[in-house]
Amino acid sequence: MTEIPLQQHIAPSGEQMTVRDLASCPSPERWHDWVEYDAKAWPRRVEKHYEIIPTICFNCEAACGLLAYVDKETGRVRKFEGNPYHPGSRGRNCAKGPATINQVNDPERILYPLKRAGKRGEGKWERTNWEEVLETFASKIRAAIVEDRRDEVMYHVGRPGHDGYMERVLGAWGVDGHNSHTNVCSSSARFGYQLWCGADRPSPDHANARFILLISSHLETGHYFNPQAQRIIEGKMKGARLAVMDPRLSNTASMADYWLPTWPGSEAAVLLAMARIILAEQLYNREYMRRWVNWQDYLAAEHPDEPQTFDRFIEILRDLYVDYTPAFAAKESGLTEESIVDIARQIGHAGTAFAAHTWRAASAGNLGGWQVARVLWFLSVLTGSIGTPGGTAPNSWNKFIPAPFLKPRPAEVWNELLFPPEYPLANYEMSILLPYFLKEGRGKLSAYFTRVYNPVWTNPDGTSWIEMLTNEERIELHAALTPVWSETAWYADYVLPMGVGSERHDLMSQETHAARWIGYRQPVLRVYKEHQGETVQYTYQANPGEVWEEDEFWIELSWRIDPDGSLGIRKYFESPYHPGQKLTIEEYYRWIFENSVPGLPAAAAKEKLTPLAYMQKYGSFEIPQEQAPVYTLNERELDAAALADAQIDERSDKIMRNGTTIGVMVDGKAYEGFPTPSRKLEFYSPTMKEWGWPEYAIPGYTLSHVHPSNIDHQRGEYLLIPTFRLPTLIHTRSGNAKWLYEISNANPVWVHPVDAERIGVETGDLLRVTTEIGYYVNRAWITDGIRPGVVACSHHLGRWRLETSTGIDRWSSALVQLGKEQDGTWHMRQLEGIRPFESDDPDSARIFWREGGVHQNLTFPVHPDPISGMHCWHQKVTVEAAHANDRYGDVYVDPRKAQEVYQHWLTMTRPQVNRSDGLRRPLWMIRPYRPAANTFKRQLVDRHL
Ligand code: SF4
């Protein structure tokens, strides 16, 4: 870097490049050589030259656009800012986006593949090489496939960061091995949405709404945090009113017109009271309901002797919810009757411009939490605001997943470790129960990959995961694919460093608003080197150390599993442009951009670019609405070709072809409808009835396991909310981001002043929080921002490491002693909190925070909802002042009690193993990885029940 006079640099075009203005958000024409003054040189005017390369943030699922500023002098990324050309984020990011630079430069990062040198969990590691890693796993996986043990290969993912890539890999291998984190996250809300409309996520059009209702602090729980936050504020600026139902005064609630601090688990009662008011006061959208709700199915099944008319349906509907008076809802929730009535009327008057959203929080916390999403969607149905401007669409209308070349056939195997017989309706894999299932001998794993996933820390009952991971008979080989150390990686056989957001390829799309777009994550230093004329064969050659990207890892591994193509696997990883040659990652995406994204080739041609070059230049593309409309897609009419050979079922109006429902007749017209069995919105779910839950055939209110009647404050009992996130941290992936830890480094227990007085504590005092299986010790924070009777603790903090200088980043982790006693109980004690340390980064010596929080999830038992399978996070706890020998960060766990709680919740299920049709699960229901249709039928008598 040198101090230079203005007008000195000459761009390739001949244009003189220098600081022309102090603008931010430079236009793409200037990205090849963007010039800024060096802030550190101030007051001298020293210019720095950057190449700006777009990529996609990987620090939550929102997939915002980032621009990497690559310093031309050093060839390193200097900073990340927002990409104004990204349709979702529009140049704006939350704190976690720019903090990607911390992750790139983290002095503690893992740079080379590691192999354990001692026993599992002993903490002894040696550097290995990728060739050895690939060969070891390829031979293990190949043996499992050849010997038809296709349920012994498992890929267990936390943050996928891509759409569809791994499903293709696992499909090519022919294994049923996709496992996810979703049943500690969103599977319950998904289930409620799926019952209604066949899609399992909502997509609110906040920017055009007149009234917005959010159940719990979804913005802070990380769901599309920044893109949706922008649009909520946009809607508010245009006059929308915002109500937030959350027992905690979140940042979102603090921006709302109405904060509704409901008792956790009572949300469905409040929403049904609102539905009752909307029905009673004739505020519902009669025509929409008549046309699109499956009321005919309901009357035929449940009231066959009544007139089969819509008017009679509405009368019955009113009767069904007559008990949900404002007084009842107020009693359950603690809200006032007036506020419930007022908001119900505003929702009714907003009509088709009513936007609503719930995701984790209430749905994720409670037994039957899926009813919250289901009843919230009921309000959208009543107002006719499904997929309208200002309404809420199924996510599939606002998300675009382009197809890759050569799709593998679905696997011919069903893995009961993922979808066991007790949970036929589980919306996602029964991930939290894997340790129990393996312990019970339901199976074993030959090759297990955890990828950006940290179940030892994140899941309930983490010690059961430690016991599972250290059992070499049940898990024969385990690799943790991770960009950062995790508590789980500590117990792996291999720790394989993978790129952070700017060091990898992925394709992403999210339902951030009423549009469809794709975002292209690209490894920016690889792109930079290629622009400099260098040839880069693999991304790791441009990344720091030997940090790989997953996409290339899976291609290499697949070629080694099937080196001669005889297993039929290799062909999926051969170039679509050069038959027989190994697929390059550039070719994979090039093919998609050229063939699967409507409008992209034309947009690229306008700029005389190839589709790939267009995506490399801008990093994202919004599909023109004429090619991908986004509103009221259920009303797409079926054309004559679609209707050829189709039959219409007279009673239900379903349009069938070859045994499959392809649409529905409404008022004499053939429509596509919704992807449900009836092709309508299913107020009435025959599925629930057929699969053993007739009492839940229509939307209702399920009493949560943390209903007030189960909690006695006089005995020191409280309801613990352990789910809320901080907008500045990323589950367990922000330990390598110093700026984020500088902002957020403690997770005290929120306690209302009334409760604090009863307990006898003040802010900063130590509390002991006792769960069903153990306890933890943390500090109290006394605040009016939580409703009385409820305590809350953010789930982010409390990272730990077992060795002084290896393992979890020292920015974020305490050094602990963790041990199992003779009696089987586990104890953790912090030996040292967070301390400054010497490294290449001088900031590590400046760390000022000393306590990094307390790990609470270890003390939670599993609570799998018997229907959706979701872990129900909320729980009854006892809160008291700490005992004499308690120390900050202490954790105690009794695994025998954990086993008892697991057994208890298992008894709540209703396995459907004796069905005459042999089905394991309704065929129409989504599975994240979907094996062949014939595997949905049970072939053998179940061996476990
Ligand atoms: S909202 Fe998510 S994707 Fe967007 S900048 Fe923040 S962490 Fe990154």
Short mmCIF file of C-alpha atoms in Angstrom, two decimals, residues 7 40 148 167 194 233 239 265 300 331 337 404 448 493-494 525 540 583 615 674-675 687 691 702 750 769 843 891 919:
data_model
loop_
_atom_site.label_atom_id
_atom_site.label_comp_id
_atom_site.label_asym_id
_atom_site.label_seq_id
_atom_site.Cartn_x
_atom_site.Cartn_y
_atom_site.Cartn_z
CA GLN A 7 -5.69 9.95 -11.07
CA LYS A 40 -6.28 3.67 8.95
CA ASP A 148 -27.36 -53.69 1.13
CA GLU A 167 -30.57 -34.95 -1.46
CA GLN A 194 -48.70 -28.81 6.06
CA ILE A 233 -40.94 -1.83 8.71
CA GLY A 239 -49.69 2.23 7.65
CA GLY A 265 -48.84 -22.50 25.09
CA ALA A 300 -69.83 -35.66 4.50
CA LYS A 331 -58.07 -16.63 31.37
CA GLU A 337 -60.51 -9.51 26.66
CA PRO A 404 -29.93 -30.09 -11.55
CA TYR A 448 -21.90 -41.01 10.08
CA ASP A 493 -12.95 -39.71 14.38
CA TYR A 494 -12.24 -37.02 11.81
CA LEU A 525 -10.78 -15.91 -3.45
CA TYR A 540 -9.38 -25.59 -1.35
CA LEU A 583 -17.94 -33.21 -12.88
CA MET A 615 -24.49 -15.15 -11.67
CA PHE A 674 -53.20 -26.88 -3.23
CA PRO A 675 -50.96 -29.97 -2.86
CA THR A 687 -55.32 -37.79 7.48
CA TRP A 691 -53.80 -42.03 11.39
CA THR A 702 -54.09 -28.60 22.81
CA TRP A 750 -34.67 -13.30 32.72
CA VAL A 769 -32.52 -23.80 37.72
CA ASP A 843 -7.72 -8.29 19.53
CA VAL A 891 -24.26 -28.38 35.30
CA LEU A 919 -48.45 -47.76 4.96
#
